[in-house]
Amino acid sequence: MVYSPIANGELGAIVTSLEMTSRPPLRAMPASELRLERWQAPTAEKYRTLYRRIGEPWFWFSRLELSDADLLQIIHDPMVRIWAVLDRRGIEVGILELDFRLPEQCEIAFFGLVPELTGKGHGKWLMAMALQMAWAEADMQRLWVHTCTLDGPHALTFYQRSGFIAYQRQLETFPDPRITGLIPPDAAPHIPLIDAGFAPKVDG
């Protein structure tokens, strides 16, 4: 066994990519009190607010690195379709983003619920909606998604139970976004923050 050190101030994750290459069999729609609302052209601020609420515990930061212009170029693309998940009060509690920019395929770019809703079965409903809308495209040949070891502990098995097959694994390293200031320093406390400029106290 070989250990490869990761520099202080950085994080490492194993990224697993999964795909589905045929339309899944029809199943009964899981029950949920949630509903979807299509976002045709959200502002950058509105998008980032929901993105942060869902993703900060799992180190979602890629969209926070983008300028407003670069972010809007993606989320206003007609082949990128975004839905907010609403609860019974109409409060936004999740996101579903499907990216159809490559011919005959779709990426589930972002899929998630606010932390307080995880583990309550709503993810099964949201995935059923994602599969239904992705495979409604007449020329669809492939649906894919990726997850990593910084995501929720059950994310990988959830995608596998949903019918996705893993086809690739990669190692990713990147500056800790808590240090770069993209997300708050107290986010994701389950992952220790190891800062190159931090010197721990030594007793004695």
Short mmCIF file of C-alpha atoms in Angstrom, two decimals:
data_model
loop_
_atom_site.label_atom_id
_atom_site.label_comp_id
_atom_site.label_asym_id
_atom_site.label_seq_id
_atom_site.Cartn_x
_atom_site.Cartn_y
_atom_site.Cartn_z
CA MET A 1 0.00 0.00 0.00
CA VAL A 2 1.35 3.40 -1.01
CA TYR A 3 0.27 6.65 0.64
CA SER A 4 0.51 9.86 -1.38
CA PRO A 5 0.58 12.97 0.83
CA ILE A 6 -1.81 15.82 0.06
CA ALA A 7 -0.38 19.26 0.69
CA ASN A 8 -1.63 21.22 3.67
CA GLY A 9 -4.34 23.59 2.54
CA GLU A 10 -5.64 21.13 -0.03
CA LEU A 11 -8.26 18.40 -0.12
CA GLY A 12 -8.32 15.12 -1.97
CA ALA A 13 -11.28 13.09 -3.17
CA ILE A 14 -11.96 9.97 -5.19
CA VAL A 15 -14.43 10.87 -7.96
CA THR A 16 -16.62 8.07 -9.31
CA SER A 17 -18.45 8.59 -12.60
CA LEU A 18 -21.58 6.54 -13.28
CA GLU A 19 -23.79 6.14 -16.32
CA MET A 20 -27.11 4.74 -17.50
CA THR A 21 -27.25 3.83 -21.20
CA SER A 22 -30.85 2.76 -21.58
CA ARG A 23 -34.19 4.03 -20.38
CA PRO A 24 -34.99 2.51 -16.97
CA PRO A 25 -38.17 0.46 -16.50
CA LEU A 26 -41.25 2.33 -15.39
CA ARG A 27 -41.78 2.40 -11.65
CA ALA A 28 -44.34 3.92 -9.34
CA MET A 29 -43.44 7.51 -8.47
CA PRO A 30 -42.24 7.73 -4.84
CA ALA A 31 -44.46 9.84 -2.61
CA SER A 32 -43.22 13.27 -1.60
CA GLU A 33 -44.67 16.55 -0.36
CA LEU A 34 -42.09 18.40 -2.45
CA ARG A 35 -42.56 19.81 -5.95
CA LEU A 36 -40.39 21.20 -8.72
CA GLU A 37 -40.40 24.72 -10.13
CA ARG A 38 -38.53 25.37 -13.37
CA TRP A 39 -35.98 28.18 -13.24
CA GLN A 40 -35.82 29.61 -16.75
CA ALA A 41 -33.18 32.27 -16.16
CA PRO A 42 -32.25 32.66 -12.48
CA THR A 43 -30.01 35.49 -11.42
CA ALA A 44 -26.49 34.58 -10.38
CA GLU A 45 -27.28 35.66 -6.81
CA LYS A 46 -30.43 33.53 -6.59
CA TYR A 47 -28.66 30.51 -8.02
CA ARG A 48 -25.65 30.80 -5.71
CA THR A 49 -27.83 31.24 -2.62
CA LEU A 50 -29.58 27.91 -3.15
CA TYR A 51 -26.36 26.26 -4.32
CA ARG A 52 -24.67 27.27 -1.07
CA ARG A 53 -27.55 26.13 1.14
CA ILE A 54 -27.45 22.67 -0.36
CA GLY A 55 -23.80 22.17 -1.12
CA GLU A 56 -21.62 23.79 1.54
CA PRO A 57 -21.52 20.65 3.75
CA TRP A 58 -20.30 18.65 0.72
CA PHE A 59 -17.79 21.15 -0.67
CA TRP A 60 -19.83 22.30 -3.64
CA PHE A 61 -17.75 25.26 -4.80
CA SER A 62 -17.14 24.99 -8.55
CA ARG A 63 -19.93 27.42 -9.40
CA LEU A 64 -18.72 29.84 -6.72
CA GLU A 65 -15.39 30.23 -8.54
CA LEU A 66 -17.11 31.60 -11.65
CA SER A 67 -17.73 35.23 -12.44
CA ASP A 68 -21.35 36.28 -12.85
CA ALA A 69 -20.91 36.36 -16.62
CA ASP A 70 -19.42 32.86 -16.78
CA LEU A 71 -22.04 31.44 -14.43
CA LEU A 72 -24.92 33.00 -16.36
CA GLN A 73 -23.52 31.70 -19.62
CA ILE A 74 -24.03 28.18 -18.23
CA ILE A 75 -27.27 28.48 -16.32
CA HIS A 76 -29.00 30.55 -19.01
CA ASP A 77 -28.02 28.13 -21.76
CA PRO A 78 -31.27 26.69 -23.21
CA MET A 79 -29.74 23.20 -23.04
CA VAL A 80 -29.14 23.51 -19.29
CA ARG A 81 -32.40 23.01 -17.43
CA ILE A 82 -32.71 23.88 -13.76
CA TRP A 83 -35.47 23.22 -11.27
CA ALA A 84 -35.75 24.39 -7.69
CA VAL A 85 -37.30 21.93 -5.26
CA LEU A 86 -40.03 23.59 -3.20
CA ASP A 87 -41.58 22.43 0.04
CA ARG A 88 -45.27 22.88 0.93
CA ARG A 89 -44.63 26.49 1.99
CA GLY A 90 -42.98 27.31 -1.34
CA ILE A 91 -39.50 27.52 0.19
CA GLU A 92 -36.62 26.40 -2.02
CA VAL A 93 -35.06 23.31 -0.45
CA GLY A 94 -33.27 21.55 -3.31
CA ILE A 95 -31.98 21.74 -6.86
CA LEU A 96 -32.02 19.59 -9.97
CA GLU A 97 -29.85 20.65 -12.89
CA LEU A 98 -29.80 18.65 -16.13
CA ASP A 99 -27.18 19.47 -18.76
CA PHE A 100 -28.10 18.45 -22.33
CA ARG A 101 -25.31 20.36 -24.07
CA LEU A 102 -23.67 17.21 -25.47
CA PRO A 103 -25.67 15.46 -28.22
CA GLU A 104 -27.74 12.42 -27.22
CA GLN A 105 -26.72 12.56 -23.58
CA CYS A 106 -27.47 14.32 -20.35
CA GLU A 107 -25.44 14.97 -17.23
CA ILE A 108 -27.11 15.30 -13.86
CA ALA A 109 -24.92 18.29 -13.10
CA PHE A 110 -26.32 19.11 -9.66
CA PHE A 111 -28.76 17.13 -7.58
CA GLY A 112 -29.39 17.74 -3.90
CA LEU A 113 -31.55 18.78 -1.00
CA VAL A 114 -30.82 20.96 2.01
CA PRO A 115 -29.16 18.94 4.80
CA GLU A 116 -32.23 18.84 7.03
CA LEU A 117 -34.16 16.89 4.37
CA THR A 118 -31.59 14.19 3.72
CA GLY A 119 -32.40 10.65 4.79
CA LYS A 120 -36.17 11.17 4.62
CA GLY A 121 -36.86 9.51 1.27
CA HIS A 122 -37.18 12.72 -0.74
CA GLY A 123 -34.08 11.88 -2.74
CA LYS A 124 -35.83 8.88 -4.29
CA TRP A 125 -38.62 11.13 -5.51
CA LEU A 126 -36.17 13.70 -6.88
CA MET A 127 -34.22 11.01 -8.72
CA ALA A 128 -37.44 9.59 -10.18
CA MET A 129 -38.23 13.08 -11.50
CA ALA A 130 -34.71 13.46 -12.89
CA LEU A 131 -34.90 10.12 -14.72
CA GLN A 132 -38.34 10.92 -16.09
CA MET A 133 -37.30 14.30 -17.48
CA ALA A 134 -33.91 13.23 -18.80
CA TRP A 135 -35.22 10.20 -20.68
CA ALA A 136 -38.15 12.15 -22.10
CA GLU A 137 -35.70 13.46 -24.73
CA ALA A 138 -36.32 11.58 -27.97
CA ASP A 139 -32.65 11.09 -28.88
CA MET A 140 -31.31 10.27 -25.41
CA GLN A 141 -28.65 7.56 -25.36
CA ARG A 142 -26.79 8.17 -22.12
CA LEU A 143 -27.41 9.72 -18.71
CA TRP A 144 -24.46 10.22 -16.41
CA VAL A 145 -23.51 11.65 -13.05
CA HIS A 146 -20.49 11.80 -10.83
CA THR A 147 -20.01 11.77 -7.08
CA CYS A 148 -17.00 11.86 -4.80
CA THR A 149 -15.87 10.82 -1.35
CA LEU A 150 -16.63 14.30 0.00
CA ASP A 151 -20.32 13.91 -0.86
CA GLY A 152 -22.86 12.44 1.53
CA PRO A 153 -21.82 8.97 2.74
CA HIS A 154 -24.65 7.24 0.91
CA ALA A 155 -24.44 9.14 -2.39
CA LEU A 156 -22.60 6.46 -4.37
CA THR A 157 -24.85 3.60 -3.30
CA PHE A 158 -27.90 5.79 -3.91
CA TYR A 159 -26.90 6.31 -7.54
CA GLN A 160 -26.17 2.61 -7.94
CA ARG A 161 -29.56 1.65 -6.51
CA SER A 162 -31.11 4.14 -8.92
CA GLY A 163 -29.73 2.16 -11.86
CA PHE A 164 -26.40 3.85 -12.60
CA ILE A 165 -23.28 1.78 -13.32
CA ALA A 166 -19.84 3.04 -12.29
CA TYR A 167 -17.41 3.26 -15.21
CA GLN A 168 -14.52 5.48 -14.06
CA ARG A 169 -12.68 6.48 -10.91
CA GLN A 170 -10.34 9.47 -10.61
CA LEU A 171 -8.31 11.21 -7.91
CA GLU A 172 -8.96 14.94 -7.56
CA THR A 173 -7.02 17.39 -5.41
CA PHE A 174 -7.82 21.07 -5.00
CA PRO A 175 -7.31 24.00 -2.59
CA ASP A 176 -9.63 23.75 0.41
CA PRO A 177 -12.43 26.25 -0.40
CA ARG A 178 -12.70 27.12 3.30
CA ILE A 179 -9.18 28.52 3.10
CA THR A 180 -9.65 30.28 -0.22
CA GLY A 181 -12.80 31.93 1.14
CA LEU A 182 -15.34 30.40 -1.23
CA ILE A 183 -17.21 28.78 1.65
CA PRO A 184 -17.16 29.63 5.38
CA PRO A 185 -14.28 28.22 7.47
CA ASP A 186 -16.74 26.39 9.75
CA ALA A 187 -18.45 24.55 6.87
CA ALA A 188 -18.16 20.76 6.67
CA PRO A 189 -16.72 20.30 10.18
CA HIS A 190 -16.59 16.53 9.61
CA ILE A 191 -13.59 17.15 7.30
CA PRO A 192 -10.60 18.54 9.25
CA LEU A 193 -9.22 21.81 7.98
CA ILE A 194 -5.45 21.50 7.60
CA ASP A 195 -4.10 24.94 6.76
CA ALA A 196 -0.52 25.41 5.62
CA GLY A 197 -0.35 28.53 7.80
CA PHE A 198 -1.79 26.89 10.90
CA ALA A 199 0.61 25.86 13.66
CA PRO A 200 -0.99 23.61 16.34
CA LYS A 201 -0.29 24.27 19.99
CA VAL A 202 2.22 21.95 21.66
CA ASP A 203 1.80 21.26 25.36
CA GLY A 204 4.81 21.83 27.57
#
